[in-house]
PDB file of C-alpha atoms in Angstrom:
ATOM      1  CA  MET A  14     -72.470  85.877  34.043  1.00  0.00           C
ATOM      2  CA  ARG A  15     -69.446  85.388  32.221  1.00  0.00           C
ATOM      3  CA  LEU A  16     -67.187  82.490  32.783  1.00  0.00           C
ATOM      4  CA  PRO A  17     -63.509  82.983  32.665  1.00  0.00           C
ATOM      5  CA  GLN A  18     -61.834  81.579  29.550  1.00  0.00           C
ATOM      6  CA  ILE A  19     -58.472  80.005  29.546  1.00  0.00           C
ATOM      7  CA  GLN A  20     -56.501  79.739  26.355  1.00  0.00           C
ATOM      8  CA  ILE A  21     -53.434  77.583  26.252  1.00  0.00           C
ATOM      9  CA  HIS A  22     -50.973  77.786  23.317  1.00  0.00           C
ATOM     10  CA  THR A  23     -48.135  75.319  23.124  1.00  0.00           C
ATOM     11  CA  THR A  24     -45.107  75.430  20.908  1.00  0.00           C
ATOM     12  CA  ASP A  25     -43.417  72.104  20.249  1.00  0.00           C
ATOM     13  CA  ALA A  26     -39.730  71.676  20.696  1.00  0.00           C
ATOM     14  CA  LYS A  27     -37.750  71.179  17.524  1.00  0.00           C
ATOM     15  CA  ILE A  28     -34.465  69.338  17.723  1.00  0.00           C
ATOM     16  CA  ASP A  29     -32.004  69.014  14.863  1.00  0.00           C
ATOM     17  CA  LEU A  30     -30.205  65.655  15.153  1.00  0.00           C
ATOM     18  CA  ASP A  31     -26.826  65.105  13.502  1.00  0.00           C
ATOM     19  CA  ILE A  32     -26.283  61.324  13.265  1.00  0.00           C
ATOM     20  CA  ALA A  33     -22.898  59.858  12.303  1.00  0.00           C
ATOM     21  CA  LYS A  34     -23.374  56.158  11.491  1.00  0.00           C
ATOM     22  CA  PRO A  35     -21.109  53.683  13.236  1.00  0.00           C
ATOM     23  CA  GLN A  36     -18.367  52.174  11.079  1.00  0.00           C
ATOM     24  CA  GLN A  37     -17.140  48.631  11.413  1.00  0.00           C
ATOM     25  CA  TYR A  38     -14.281  46.909   9.482  1.00  0.00           C
ATOM     26  CA  ILE A  39     -13.726  43.170   9.937  1.00  0.00           C
ATOM     27  CA  LYS A  40     -11.102  41.163   8.073  1.00  0.00           C
ATOM     28  CA  GLN A  41     -10.147  37.555   8.753  1.00  0.00           C
ATOM     29  CA  PRO A  42      -6.633  36.803   7.463  1.00  0.00           C
ATOM     30  CA  LYS A  43      -6.080  33.228   6.229  1.00  0.00           C
ATOM     31  CA  ALA A  44      -4.354  30.853   8.605  1.00  0.00           C
ATOM     32  CA  THR A  45      -0.622  30.514   8.159  1.00  0.00           C
ATOM     33  CA  GLN A  46       0.030  26.890   7.318  1.00  0.00           C
ATOM     34  CA  HIS A  47       3.220  24.937   6.634  1.00  0.00           C
ATOM     35  CA  ILE A  48       2.910  21.262   5.700  1.00  0.00           C
ATOM     36  CA  GLU A  49       5.892  19.015   5.190  1.00  0.00           C
ATOM     37  CA  GLN A  50       5.698  15.350   4.235  1.00  0.00           C
ATOM     38  CA  PRO A  51       8.918  13.508   5.021  1.00  0.00           C
ATOM     39  CA  ALA A  52       9.606  10.654   2.625  1.00  0.00           C
ATOM     40  CA  ALA A  53       8.911   7.151   3.858  1.00  0.00           C
ATOM     41  CA  ILE A  54      11.924   5.021   4.714  1.00  0.00           C
ATOM     42  CA  LEU A  55      12.103   2.142   2.235  1.00  0.00           C
ATOM     43  CA  ASP A  56      14.463  -0.752   2.909  1.00  0.00           C
ATOM     44  CA  ILE A  57      14.740  -3.529   0.324  1.00  0.00           C
ATOM     45  CA  ASN A  58      16.912  -6.592   0.990  1.00  0.00           C
ATOM     46  CA  THR A  59      17.354  -9.249  -1.656  1.00  0.00           C
ATOM     47  CA  THR A  60      19.184 -12.508  -1.927  1.00  0.00           C
ATOM     48  CA  LYS A  61      20.202 -13.721  -5.346  1.00  0.00           C
ATOM     49  CA  GLY A  62      18.636 -16.787  -6.862  1.00  0.00           C
ATOM     50  CA  VAL A  63      21.066 -19.615  -7.583  1.00  0.00           C
ATOM     51  CA  LEU A  64      20.794 -21.570 -10.820  1.00  0.00           C
ATOM     52  CA  LYS A  65      23.014 -24.634 -11.216  1.00  0.00           C
ATOM     53  CA  ILE A  66      23.137 -26.446 -14.542  1.00  0.00           C
ATOM     54  CA  ASP A  67      25.143 -29.661 -14.795  1.00  0.00           C
ATOM     55  CA  SER A  68      25.510 -30.697 -18.417  1.00  0.00           C
ATOM     56  CA  SER A  69      28.442 -33.055 -17.899  1.00  0.00           C
ATOM     57  CA  GLN A  70      26.312 -36.158 -18.655  1.00  0.00           C
ATOM     58  CA  ALA A  71      24.946 -34.570 -21.853  1.00  0.00           C
ATOM     59  CA  ARG A  72      28.486 -33.705 -22.937  1.00  0.00           C
ATOM     60  CA  ARG A  73      29.539 -37.296 -22.270  1.00  0.00           C
ATOM     61  CA  ASP A  74      26.595 -38.537 -24.366  1.00  0.00           C
ATOM     62  CA  LEU A  75      27.805 -36.372 -27.248  1.00  0.00           C
ATOM     63  CA  GLY A  76      31.369 -37.610 -26.828  1.00  0.00           C
ATOM     64  CA  LEU A  77      32.641 -34.306 -25.472  1.00  0.00           C
ATOM     65  CA  ILE A  78      34.697 -35.411 -22.516  1.00  0.00           C
ATOM     66  CA  GLY A  79      37.960 -34.261 -21.034  1.00  0.00           C
ATOM     67  CA  PRO A  80      41.294 -35.814 -22.004  1.00  0.00           C
ATOM     68  CA  ILE A  81      41.802 -37.657 -18.705  1.00  0.00           C
ATOM     69  CA  GLU A  82      38.340 -39.238 -18.751  1.00  0.00           C
ATOM     70  CA  SER A  83      38.686 -39.965 -22.486  1.00  0.00           C
ATOM     71  CA  SER A  84      42.023 -41.734 -21.938  1.00  0.00           C
ATOM     72  CA  ALA A  85      40.566 -43.773 -19.070  1.00  0.00           C
ATOM     73  CA  ASN A  86      37.527 -44.770 -21.193  1.00  0.00           C
ATOM     74  CA  TYR A  87      39.664 -45.792 -24.157  1.00  0.00           C
ATOM     75  CA  ALA A  88      42.030 -47.764 -21.904  1.00  0.00           C
ATOM     76  CA  ALA A  89      39.101 -49.643 -20.293  1.00  0.00           C
ATOM     77  CA  LYS A  90      37.529 -50.338 -23.700  1.00  0.00           C
ATOM     78  CA  GLY A  91      40.891 -51.489 -25.115  1.00  0.00           C
ATOM     79  CA  LYS A  92      41.417 -53.805 -22.179  1.00  0.00           C
ATOM     80  CA  GLN A  93      37.921 -55.247 -22.561  1.00  0.00           C
ATOM     81  CA  GLU A  94      38.368 -55.802 -26.341  1.00  0.00           C
ATOM     82  CA  ALA A  95      41.780 -57.365 -25.783  1.00  0.00           C
ATOM     83  CA  GLN A  96      40.247 -59.803 -23.279  1.00  0.00           C
ATOM     84  CA  LYS A  97      37.454 -60.613 -25.755  1.00  0.00           C
ATOM     85  CA  GLY A  98      40.047 -61.197 -28.481  1.00  0.00           C
ATOM     86  CA  MET A  99      42.115 -63.518 -26.271  1.00  0.00           C
ATOM     87  CA  ALA A 100      38.986 -65.455 -25.276  1.00  0.00           C
ATOM     88  CA  ARG A 101      37.936 -65.760 -28.938  1.00  0.00           C
ATOM     89  CA  ARG A 102      41.371 -66.971 -30.025  1.00  0.00           C
ATOM     90  CA  ALA A 103      41.510 -69.507 -27.177  1.00  0.00           C
ATOM     91  CA  ARG A 104      38.043 -70.788 -28.098  1.00  0.00           C
ATOM     92  CA  GLU A 105      38.981 -71.056 -31.804  1.00  0.00           C
ATOM     93  CA  GLY A 106      42.257 -72.795 -30.892  1.00  0.00           C
ATOM     94  CA  ARG A 107      40.363 -75.369 -28.823  1.00  0.00           C
ATOM     95  CA  GLN A 108      37.924 -75.974 -31.705  1.00  0.00           C
ATOM     96  CA  MET A 109      40.791 -76.535 -34.136  1.00  0.00           C
ATOM     97  CA  MET A 110      42.611 -78.738 -31.666  1.00  0.00           C
ATOM     98  CA  GLU A 111      39.561 -80.922 -31.065  1.00  0.00           C
ATOM     99  CA  ASN A 112      38.780 -81.292 -34.769  1.00  0.00           C
ATOM    100  CA  ALA A 113      42.356 -81.488 -36.055  1.00  0.00           C
ATOM    101  CA  GLY A 114      42.520 -85.215 -36.723  1.00  0.00           C
ATOM    102  CA  LYS A 115      39.009 -85.571 -38.006  1.00  0.00           C
ATOM    103  CA  ASP A 116      37.473 -84.901 -41.370  1.00  0.00           C
ATOM    104  CA  GLN A 117      35.830 -81.879 -39.920  1.00  0.00           C
ATOM    105  CA  GLY A 118      39.157 -80.090 -39.409  1.00  0.00           C
ATOM    106  CA  ARG A 119      38.944 -78.312 -42.717  1.00  0.00           C
ATOM    107  CA  ALA A 120      35.282 -77.360 -42.173  1.00  0.00           C
ATOM    108  CA  THR A 121      36.131 -76.007 -38.726  1.00  0.00           C
ATOM    109  CA  ILE A 122      38.700 -73.588 -40.131  1.00  0.00           C
ATOM    110  CA  GLN A 123      36.228 -72.443 -42.796  1.00  0.00           C
ATOM    111  CA  ASN A 124      33.519 -71.854 -40.152  1.00  0.00           C
ATOM    112  CA  ILE A 125      35.918 -69.862 -37.984  1.00  0.00           C
ATOM    113  CA  ALA A 126      36.956 -67.738 -40.984  1.00  0.00           C
ATOM    114  CA  LYS A 127      33.302 -67.039 -41.864  1.00  0.00           C
ATOM    115  CA  GLN A 128      32.524 -65.987 -38.269  1.00  0.00           C
ATOM    116  CA  ASN A 129      35.453 -63.555 -38.124  1.00  0.00           C
ATOM    117  CA  HIS A 130      35.423 -62.028 -41.612  1.00  0.00           C
ATOM    118  CA  GLY A 131      31.909 -62.282 -42.967  1.00  0.00           C
ATOM    119  CA  PRO A 132      29.422 -59.394 -43.043  1.00  0.00           C
ATOM    120  CA  HIS A 133      28.127 -58.767 -39.573  1.00  0.00           C
ATOM    121  CA  ARG A 134      24.653 -57.543 -38.857  1.00  0.00           C
ATOM    122  CA  VAL A 135      24.573 -54.335 -36.909  1.00  0.00           C
ATOM    123  CA  GLN A 136      21.557 -53.542 -34.793  1.00  0.00           C
ATOM    124  CA  PHE A 137      19.796 -50.436 -35.950  1.00  0.00           C
ATOM    125  CA  ASN A 138      17.883 -48.348 -33.449  1.00  0.00           C
ATOM    126  CA  VAL A 139      16.992 -44.730 -32.828  1.00  0.00           C
ATOM    127  CA  LYS A 140      19.170 -43.152 -30.213  1.00  0.00           C
ATOM    128  CA  PHE A 141      18.495 -39.781 -28.647  1.00  0.00           C
ATOM    129  CA  VAL A 142      21.666 -37.827 -28.087  1.00  0.00           C
ATOM    130  CA  PRO A 143      22.022 -36.514 -25.478  1.00  0.00           C
ATOM    131  CA  SER A 144      19.884 -38.821 -23.419  1.00  0.00           C
ATOM    132  CA  ILE A 145      16.706 -37.523 -21.800  1.00  0.00           C
ATOM    133  CA  GLY A 146      17.322 -36.047 -18.375  1.00  0.00           C
ATOM    134  CA  SER A 147      21.080 -35.783 -18.879  1.00  0.00           C
ATOM    135  CA  VAL A 148      21.084 -32.047 -18.104  1.00  0.00           C
ATOM    136  CA  LYS A 149      20.533 -31.532 -14.384  1.00  0.00           C
ATOM    137  CA  ILE A 150      18.983 -28.205 -13.378  1.00  0.00           C
ATOM    138  CA  ASP A 151      18.819 -27.041  -9.769  1.00  0.00           C
ATOM    139  CA  TYR A 152      17.311 -23.644  -8.952  1.00  0.00           C
ATOM    140  CA  THR A 153      17.124 -22.007  -5.547  1.00  0.00           C
ATOM    141  CA  PRO A 154      14.934 -18.899  -5.789  1.00  0.00           C
ATOM    142  CA  GLY A 155      16.082 -15.631  -4.293  1.00  0.00           C
ATOM    143  CA  THR A 156      14.109 -13.659  -1.746  1.00  0.00           C
ATOM    144  CA  THR A 157      13.073 -10.029  -1.541  1.00  0.00           C
ATOM    145  CA  ASP A 158      12.178  -8.396   1.762  1.00  0.00           C
ATOM    146  CA  VAL A 159      10.554  -4.966   1.564  1.00  0.00           C
ATOM    147  CA  ASN A 160      10.223  -2.885   4.741  1.00  0.00           C
ATOM    148  CA  ILE A 161       8.423   0.447   4.621  1.00  0.00           C
ATOM    149  CA  GLU A 162       8.420   2.835   7.567  1.00  0.00           C
ATOM    150  CA  ARG A 163       5.689   5.416   7.165  1.00  0.00           C
ATOM    151  CA  ARG A 164       6.434   8.928   8.385  1.00  0.00           C
ATOM    152  CA  ASP A 165       3.672  11.244   9.508  1.00  0.00           C
ATOM    153  CA  PRO A 166       3.298  14.662   7.919  1.00  0.00           C
ATOM    154  CA  ILE A 167       4.511  17.692   9.870  1.00  0.00           C
ATOM    155  CA  ILE A 168       1.713  20.257   9.960  1.00  0.00           C
ATOM    156  CA  ASP A 169       2.350  23.686  11.489  1.00  0.00           C
ATOM    157  CA  ALA A 170      -0.854  25.740  11.440  1.00  0.00           C
ATOM    158  CA  LYS A 171      -1.179  29.194  13.023  1.00  0.00           C
ATOM    159  CA  VAL A 172      -4.594  30.753  13.278  1.00  0.00           C
ATOM    160  CA  ASN A 173      -4.443  34.523  12.701  1.00  0.00           C
ATOM    161  CA  LYS A 174      -6.713  36.741  14.783  1.00  0.00           C
ATOM    162  CA  PRO A 175      -9.344  38.737  12.948  1.00  0.00           C
ATOM    163  CA  ILE A 176      -8.695  42.421  12.312  1.00  0.00           C
ATOM    164  CA  HIS A 177     -11.589  44.337  13.817  1.00  0.00           C
ATOM    165  CA  GLU A 178     -11.901  48.106  13.727  1.00  0.00           C
ATOM    166  CA  TYR A 179     -15.008  49.780  15.103  1.00  0.00           C
ATOM    167  CA  THR A 180     -15.869  53.446  15.186  1.00  0.00           C
ATOM    168  CA  PRO A 181     -19.026  53.972  17.239  1.00  0.00           C
ATOM    169  CA  GLY A 182     -21.780  56.136  15.850  1.00  0.00           C
ATOM    170  CA  LYS A 183     -22.393  59.618  17.244  1.00  0.00           C
ATOM    171  CA  VAL A 184     -25.596  61.492  17.687  1.00  0.00           C
ATOM    172  CA  THR A 185     -25.498  65.215  18.434  1.00  0.00           C
ATOM    173  CA  GLY A 186     -28.642  67.188  18.909  1.00  0.00           C
ATOM    174  CA  THR A 187     -29.220  70.952  18.642  1.00  0.00           C
ATOM    175  CA  MET A 188     -32.342  72.615  19.943  1.00  0.00           C
ATOM    176  CA  VAL A 189     -33.737  74.562  17.025  1.00  0.00           C
ATOM    177  CA  GLN A 190     -36.948  75.620  18.769  1.00  0.00           C
ATOM    178  CA  ARG A 191     -37.571  75.528  22.467  1.00  0.00           C
ATOM    179  CA  PRO A 192     -40.882  74.305  23.728  1.00  0.00           C
ATOM    180  CA  ASP A 193     -43.223  76.947  25.043  1.00  0.00           C
ATOM    181  CA  VAL A 194     -46.589  77.020  26.783  1.00  0.00           C
ATOM    182  CA  ASP A 195     -48.675  80.263  26.824  1.00  0.00           C
ATOM    183  CA  ILE A 196     -51.649  80.412  29.123  1.00  0.00           C
ATOM    184  CA  ASP A 197     -54.088  83.266  28.688  1.00  0.00           C
ATOM    185  CA  VAL A 198     -56.924  83.789  31.110  1.00  0.00           C
ATOM    186  CA  ASN A 199     -59.794  86.183  30.186  1.00  0.00           C
ATOM    187  CA  ILE A 200     -62.200  87.182  32.876  1.00  0.00           C
TER     188      ILE A 200
END
């Protein structure tokens, strides 16, 4: 007895694929930026310092005085010396009057002459001209006020969108060989 035989032949399908890759282009432009820094407002106020120097006493010490003051000083000194001279002459007159009749009358006149015309001792001492502290200095310092008003920067920033181009990929297939199944039965 013979058994039937079955033969099966298959042919695979063959597909030709044409693949176009996707393309992508991305570019990010830089942000557009404008920065401006306004200058700070600076306000400076000053008052001047005042320096006062009074050297009138030092000038007086050196003998440098005005004509009116000089005339007044010389007049006062002249008056004082005149009064001293009158007092001296009155005193000498009294001395001569008291000793006129005595033996001492001649000696009195000699003594008076020696007092008035002999060498006089003059005191010698160191004198500082002008005197210490004769120049008066008065200083009032000035002031300086500084006011600064800070100003914030002006920043204008614009973010630019990215440039994005995309071409999708494409796959096309072509059937080169169709699939096939052959079945053969032998009895």
